[in-house]
Coordinates of C-alpha atoms and ligand atoms in Angstrom, one line a residue:
M1122 CA -20.3 -19.6 51.9
S1123 CA -18.0 -17.0 50.0
L1124 CA -18.0 -13.2 49.1
N1125 CA -14.8 -13.4 47.6
T1126 CA -14.5 -12.9 44.2
T1127 CA -12.4 -12.5 41.0
A1128 CA -12.4 -9.9 38.3
F1129 CA -10.1 -8.9 35.2
G1130 CA -8.0 -11.2 37.0
L1131 CA -7.6 -9.8 40.5
D1132 CA -8.8 -11.5 43.7
F1133 CA -11.1 -9.2 45.7
N1134 CA -12.1 -9.7 49.5
T1135 CA -15.7 -8.8 48.7
P1136 CA -17.7 -7.3 45.9
L1137 CA -17.7 -4.1 47.4
C1138 CA -15.7 -0.8 45.9
L1139 CA -15.9 2.5 47.3
L1140 CA -16.5 5.0 44.2
S1141 CA -13.7 8.0 42.8
G1142 CA -14.4 11.0 43.9
N1143 CA -16.3 9.7 47.2
A1144 CA -13.3 8.1 48.8
G1145 CA -10.3 10.6 48.8
Y1146 CA -6.8 8.9 47.9
G1147 CA -7.6 5.8 50.0
T1148 CA -6.2 6.9 53.6
E1149 CA -8.8 9.6 54.4
Y1150 CA -11.5 7.0 55.4
L1151 CA -9.1 5.2 57.9
K1152 CA -9.4 8.0 60.0
V1153 CA -13.3 7.8 60.4
S1154 CA -14.1 6.0 63.7
G1155 CA -15.0 2.4 63.1
F1156 CA -13.6 2.5 59.8
N1157 CA -12.0 -0.9 58.3
Y1158 CA -11.1 -2.3 55.3
D1159 CA -12.7 -5.8 55.6
A1160 CA -15.8 -5.5 54.1
V1161 CA -14.6 -3.5 50.5
G1162 CA -12.8 -5.2 47.8
A1163 CA -11.7 -2.1 46.0
V1164 CA -11.4 1.6 46.4
F1165 CA -11.1 3.8 43.3
L1166 CA -8.9 7.0 44.1
K1167 CA -10.5 10.4 43.2
G1168 CA -10.2 11.3 39.3
T1169 CA -6.5 12.4 38.4
T1170 CA -5.3 14.6 35.7
E1171 CA -2.1 15.6 34.5
A1172 CA -1.5 19.2 35.9
E1173 CA -2.8 19.7 39.2
R1174 CA -6.4 21.2 39.4
Y1175 CA -8.2 23.8 41.9
G1176 CA -11.9 22.6 40.5
N1177 CA -15.1 24.6 39.9
P1178 CA -16.1 27.5 41.7
A1179 CA -18.7 27.1 44.6
E1180 CA -21.5 25.9 44.9
R1181 CA -20.2 22.3 44.0
V1182 CA -22.9 20.1 45.6
T1183 CA -26.6 20.6 45.5
E1184 CA -29.1 18.0 46.8
T1185 CA -32.2 17.2 44.9
P1186 CA -35.0 14.6 45.9
Y1187 CA -33.2 11.5 46.5
G1188 CA -29.7 12.5 44.6
L1189 CA -27.2 15.1 44.7
M1190 CA -25.8 17.0 42.4
N1191 CA -21.8 18.1 41.9
A1192 CA -19.4 20.0 39.9
I1193 CA -16.7 19.8 41.6
G1194 CA -14.4 19.9 38.5
L1195 CA -12.0 17.4 39.1
Q1196 CA -10.1 19.3 41.8
N1197 CA -6.8 16.7 42.5
P1198 CA -3.2 17.2 43.0
G1199 CA -1.9 16.3 40.0
A1200 CA -0.4 12.6 38.4
A1201 CA 3.0 13.8 39.7
T1202 CA 1.9 14.2 43.1
V1203 CA -0.4 11.3 43.6
I1204 CA 2.2 9.2 42.0
S1205 CA 5.4 10.3 44.4
E1206 CA 3.7 11.3 47.4
L1207 CA 0.1 9.6 47.9
L1208 CA 0.6 6.2 46.4
P1209 CA 3.2 5.2 49.0
K1210 CA 1.1 5.7 51.7
L1211 CA -1.4 2.9 50.7
N1212 CA -1.0 -1.0 51.1
W1213 CA -0.6 -2.9 48.3
D1214 CA -1.7 -6.7 49.8
G1215 CA -4.9 -6.4 47.5
K1216 CA -7.0 -6.4 50.5
P1217 CA -8.2 -4.1 49.4
H1218 CA -7.1 -3.1 45.8
F1219 CA -6.4 0.6 45.4
I1220 CA -7.4 1.7 41.7
P1221 CA -6.3 5.1 39.9
N1222 CA -8.9 6.8 38.1
I1223 CA -7.5 8.8 35.3
S1224 CA -9.1 11.8 33.4
G1225 CA -8.0 13.6 30.5
F1226 CA -8.6 16.5 28.3
S1227 CA -6.8 15.2 25.2
I1228 CA -6.2 11.3 24.2
D1229 CA -2.4 12.2 24.8
E1230 CA -3.2 13.4 28.5
Y1231 CA -5.1 10.0 28.9
A1232 CA -2.1 8.0 27.5
S1233 CA 0.4 9.9 29.4
L1234 CA -1.6 9.1 32.8
A1235 CA -2.0 5.3 31.6
R1236 CA 1.6 5.3 31.2
A1237 CA 2.6 7.1 34.4
F1238 CA 0.5 4.9 36.4
D1239 CA 1.7 1.7 34.7
Q1240 CA 4.7 2.4 36.3
T1241 CA 3.5 2.1 39.7
P1242 CA 2.3 -0.9 41.8
V1243 CA -1.2 0.2 41.1
P1244 CA -3.4 -3.5 39.9
A1245 CA -5.5 -1.8 37.4
I1246 CA -6.5 1.6 35.7
E1247 CA -10.1 3.1 35.6
I1248 CA -10.5 5.7 32.9
N1249 CA -12.9 8.1 33.6
I1250 CA -14.2 9.1 29.7
S1251 CA -17.5 10.3 31.3
C1252 CA -17.2 13.0 33.6
P1253 CA -19.5 15.6 33.1
N1254 CA -18.6 18.0 35.4
V1255 CA -15.5 19.4 33.1
K1256 CA -15.9 22.3 30.3
K1257 CA -14.0 20.1 27.8
G1258 CA -12.5 17.0 27.4
G1259 CA -14.5 14.4 29.4
A1260 CA -18.2 14.7 28.2
A1261 CA -17.0 14.7 25.0
F1262 CA -14.9 11.5 25.0
G1263 CA -17.7 9.3 27.0
N1264 CA -20.8 10.5 25.0
D1265 CA -19.4 9.8 21.8
P1266 CA -18.2 5.9 21.3
D1267 CA -15.5 6.6 18.3
L1268 CA -13.9 9.2 20.6
S1269 CA -14.2 6.9 24.0
A1270 CA -12.8 3.6 21.6
K1271 CA -9.7 6.2 20.7
V1272 CA -8.8 6.8 24.6
V1273 CA -8.8 3.2 25.1
E1274 CA -7.2 2.4 22.1
A1275 CA -4.2 5.0 23.8
C1276 CA -4.5 3.6 26.8
R1277 CA -4.0 -0.2 25.7
A1278 CA -0.7 0.7 23.8
V1279 CA 1.2 1.8 26.8
T1280 CA -0.1 -0.5 29.5
S1281 CA -0.7 -3.9 30.2
K1282 CA -2.7 -3.5 33.3
P1283 CA -5.8 -4.2 33.3
L1284 CA -8.3 -1.2 32.0
I1285 CA -11.4 -0.8 33.7
V1286 CA -13.7 2.0 31.5
K1287 CA -16.5 4.1 33.2
L1288 CA -19.1 4.7 31.0
S1289 CA -21.3 7.4 30.7
P1290 CA -25.2 7.5 30.6
N1291 CA -25.0 10.8 29.0
Q1292 CA -24.6 8.7 25.4
T1293 CA -27.5 7.7 23.2
D1294 CA -26.5 3.6 23.2
I1295 CA -24.2 2.9 26.0
A1296 CA -24.1 -0.7 25.0
E1297 CA -22.8 0.5 21.9
G1298 CA -20.3 2.1 23.6
A1299 CA -19.4 -0.7 26.0
R1300 CA -18.9 -2.9 23.0
R1301 CA -16.5 -0.3 21.2
C1302 CA -14.4 0.1 24.3
I1303 CA -14.8 -3.8 24.9
D1304 CA -13.5 -4.0 21.2
A1305 CA -10.3 -1.3 21.8
G1306 CA -9.2 -3.4 24.8
A1307 CA -10.9 -2.8 28.0
N1308 CA -10.6 -5.3 30.5
A1309 CA -14.1 -4.4 32.3
L1310 CA -16.6 -1.7 32.4
S1311 CA -17.8 0.6 35.2
A1312 CA -21.3 1.4 34.7
I1313 CA -23.0 4.2 35.3
N1314 CA -21.2 7.7 36.0
T1315 CA -23.3 10.2 36.5
V1316 CA -26.4 11.5 34.8
S1317 CA -25.9 15.3 33.4
A1318 CA -28.6 17.6 35.1
M1319 CA -29.1 21.1 36.6
A1320 CA -31.0 22.7 39.5
I1321 CA -32.4 26.5 39.3
D1322 CA -32.7 28.6 42.3
I1323 CA -35.6 30.3 41.5
H1324 CA -35.0 33.6 43.7
T1325 CA -31.6 34.3 42.3
R1326 CA -32.7 32.8 39.0
M1327 CA -29.5 31.1 38.7
P1328 CA -28.2 27.4 38.5
R1329 CA -27.3 26.0 41.8
L1330 CA -24.3 24.8 41.2
G1331 CA -21.2 27.0 40.1
N1332 CA -20.5 25.4 37.3
N1333 CA -24.3 25.8 35.9
Q1334 CA -24.7 22.3 35.4
G1335 CA -23.5 19.0 36.9
G1336 CA -24.0 15.5 37.8
L1337 CA -26.8 13.4 39.2
S1338 CA -26.3 10.6 42.0
G1339 CA -27.5 8.9 44.2
P1340 CA -31.1 6.7 44.2
A1341 CA -32.6 9.0 41.6
I1342 CA -30.7 7.6 38.9
K1343 CA -30.3 3.9 40.3
P1344 CA -33.2 2.7 38.0
I1345 CA -31.5 4.5 35.0
A1346 CA -27.8 2.6 36.2
L1347 CA -29.7 -0.7 36.7
L1348 CA -31.0 -0.9 33.3
A1349 CA -27.7 0.2 31.7
V1350 CA -26.2 -2.0 33.7
H1351 CA -28.6 -4.8 32.1
K1352 CA -27.8 -3.8 28.5
I1353 CA -23.8 -4.0 28.8
Y1354 CA -24.1 -7.1 30.3
Q1355 CA -25.6 -8.5 26.9
V1356 CA -22.5 -7.0 25.5
A1357 CA -20.2 -7.9 27.7
K1358 CA -21.0 -11.3 28.8
P1359 CA -19.7 -13.4 25.8
H1360 CA -16.2 -11.5 26.1
H1361 CA -16.1 -12.6 30.0
I1362 CA -15.7 -8.7 30.6
P1363 CA -17.0 -7.6 34.5
I1364 CA -18.9 -4.8 35.2
I1365 CA -18.6 -3.1 38.1
G1366 CA -22.1 -1.7 39.0
Q1367 CA -22.9 1.6 40.6
G1368 CA -25.5 4.2 40.5
G1369 CA -27.4 5.0 43.6
I1370 CA -26.6 1.8 45.7
T1371 CA -27.6 2.5 49.7
N1372 CA -28.2 -1.0 51.0
A1373 CA -27.8 -4.4 50.4
E1374 CA -31.3 -5.0 48.0
D1375 CA -29.7 -2.4 46.0
A1376 CA -26.5 -4.2 45.4
I1377 CA -28.0 -7.0 44.6
E1378 CA -30.3 -5.9 42.3
F1379 CA -27.4 -4.5 40.3
M1380 CA -25.3 -8.4 40.5
L1381 CA -28.4 -9.8 39.3
A1382 CA -28.6 -7.5 36.2
G1383 CA -25.2 -8.6 35.5
A1384 CA -22.5 -6.7 38.2
T1385 CA -19.7 -8.5 39.3
L1386 CA -18.5 -6.0 41.6
V1387 CA -20.5 -2.8 42.8
G1388 CA -19.6 0.2 44.0
M1389 CA -21.1 2.9 46.4
G1390 CA -20.1 6.6 46.0
T1391 CA -22.7 9.2 47.3
A1392 CA -24.0 6.7 50.0
L1393 CA -20.7 7.2 51.6
A1394 CA -21.3 10.9 52.5
K1395 CA -24.0 10.0 54.7
D1396 CA -22.6 6.5 55.9
P1397 CA -18.9 6.0 55.8
L1398 CA -19.6 2.6 57.3
I1399 CA -22.1 1.3 55.1
A1400 CA -19.9 -1.3 53.4
N1401 CA -20.1 -3.4 56.6
K1402 CA -23.8 -3.3 56.8
I1403 CA -24.1 -4.0 53.0
I1404 CA -22.1 -7.1 53.3
K1405 CA -24.2 -8.4 56.3
G1406 CA -27.3 -7.7 54.0
I1407 CA -26.0 -9.6 51.2
Q1408 CA -24.7 -12.7 53.3
K1409 CA -28.3 -12.9 54.7
Y1410 CA -29.8 -12.9 51.3
M1411 CA -27.5 -15.7 50.1
N1412 CA -28.4 -17.3 53.1
S1413 CA -32.4 -17.3 52.4
Y1414 CA -31.9 -18.0 48.9
G1415 CA -29.4 -21.0 48.9
F1416 CA -26.4 -19.1 47.5
T1417 CA -23.2 -20.6 48.2
H1418 CA -20.6 -17.8 46.2
V1419 CA -21.3 -14.5 45.4
S1420 CA -20.3 -14.6 41.7
Q1421 CA -24.0 -16.8 41.4
L1422 CA -25.1 -13.8 41.9
T1423 CA -24.0 -12.0 38.6
G1424 CA -26.9 -12.2 36.0
A1425 CA -29.1 -14.3 37.8
L1426 CA -31.9 -11.9 36.6
E1427 CA -34.9 -13.8 35.1
L1428 CA -36.5 -11.9 32.6
H1429 CA -40.5 -11.9 31.9
D1430 CA -41.2 -13.8 28.8
N1431 CA -43.3 -11.7 26.6
S1432 CA -42.9 -13.4 23.4
A1433 CA -46.7 -14.9 23.1
G1434 CA -47.2 -10.8 23.4
C1435 CA -50.3 -9.2 25.0
T1436 CA -53.0 -12.0 25.7
P1437 CA -56.1 -11.3 27.7
A1438 CA -54.6 -14.0 30.1
S1439 CA -51.5 -12.1 30.7
C1440 CA -52.4 -8.7 30.1
L1441 CA -55.6 -8.5 32.0
K1442 CA -55.0 -10.1 35.6
Ligands
FMN774 C1 -19.1 14.2 44.8 C2 -18.4 13.4 43.7 C3 -17.1 13.3 42.9 C4 -17.0 12.6 41.7 N1 -16.1 12.3 41.5 C5 -15.8 11.5 40.3 C6 -14.3 11.2 39.9 O1 -13.2 11.6 40.4 N2 -14.0 10.6 38.5 C7 -15.3 9.5 38.2 O2 -14.6 8.6 37.6 N3 -16.2 9.7 39.0 C8 -16.7 10.7 40.1 N4 -17.7 10.6 40.5 C9 -18.7 9.6 40.1 C10 -18.7 8.1 41.3 O3 -17.5 8.0 41.3 C11 -20.3 6.9 40.5 O4 -20.1 6.9 39.7 C12 -21.7 8.0 40.7 O5 -21.6 9.1 41.8 C13 -22.7 6.9 40.9 O6 -22.7 6.3 41.5 P1 -23.4 7.0 43.3 O7 -24.6 7.1 43.3 O8 -23.2 5.6 44.3 O9 -22.5 7.9 44.0 C14 -18.1 11.6 41.6 C15 -19.4 11.4 41.9 C16 -19.5 12.2 43.3 C17 -21.1 12.6 44.0

């Protein structure tokens, strides 16, 4: 049974990824007792901007039923420091792959970041066009297919490395957003980023987050993310563009659902805060499932979803049983 998989020209140990903003700059998790990268195919580094950023005022995270809201505000040391001081600490043997996540406040900034990472050993670049936590730039790009395409085009012009575009669920038609990003030169799509949200403290009558609003992640968004991946897959499949499915994965069943909906790789973000060793457990669960159903290669799960045939419409036999 094989858990190795291939996507956008790279080989991955396993289809599991650690998601941006939840695994630091790749070295932090190695300090967690018992952690090793064997179960992981890729680690997406924390969103990086040109200049260093201190992020948003506290509170930056708050729990909601079955979810987590965050408004970190892209705290990061800036691209120059990431490139000169943090990337050299990582292994570049592809086990796992370390992939930077770039976030810009203008199209020029995105292009400048893509150009800067193009000159490094990174195997691919993830473009965060959908971060809902910043007051200008990110949300507007990801929510508008025209602007999304312009960002991708600008990055495509300055790098030949694979570009992974991370799509926002906060747009009217995520499949249309995906189509425009593919046309503009995306090699892969991540879906979904966090869902714009708010929580209010009735005693202070103030929003719980210092930024007033934030992005919802965790199990609460999983059904939204699954439908998004299913819709994007219809657009991406004919172009052989792989999807990195994400949004609320906390166990093997969740990961398998995303693959059946069309994901080639799957990622965990919020779940890592509760259990940093979760990838090992998820891999075992995927192996067990593959054994039970006779799958020999993990890629056979991608898009294996079978839809109900509703072409006959509602009949007494189908609707009233
Ligand atoms: C605390 C936190 C920080 C995040 N930071 C980033 C980021 O810097 N760049 C980015 O593209 N996504 C960021 N995300 C979004 C995650 O990478 C992921 O797409 C999203 O949370 C959905 O997955 P999950 O439900 O497994 O967390 C962040 C999410 C959380 C919870």
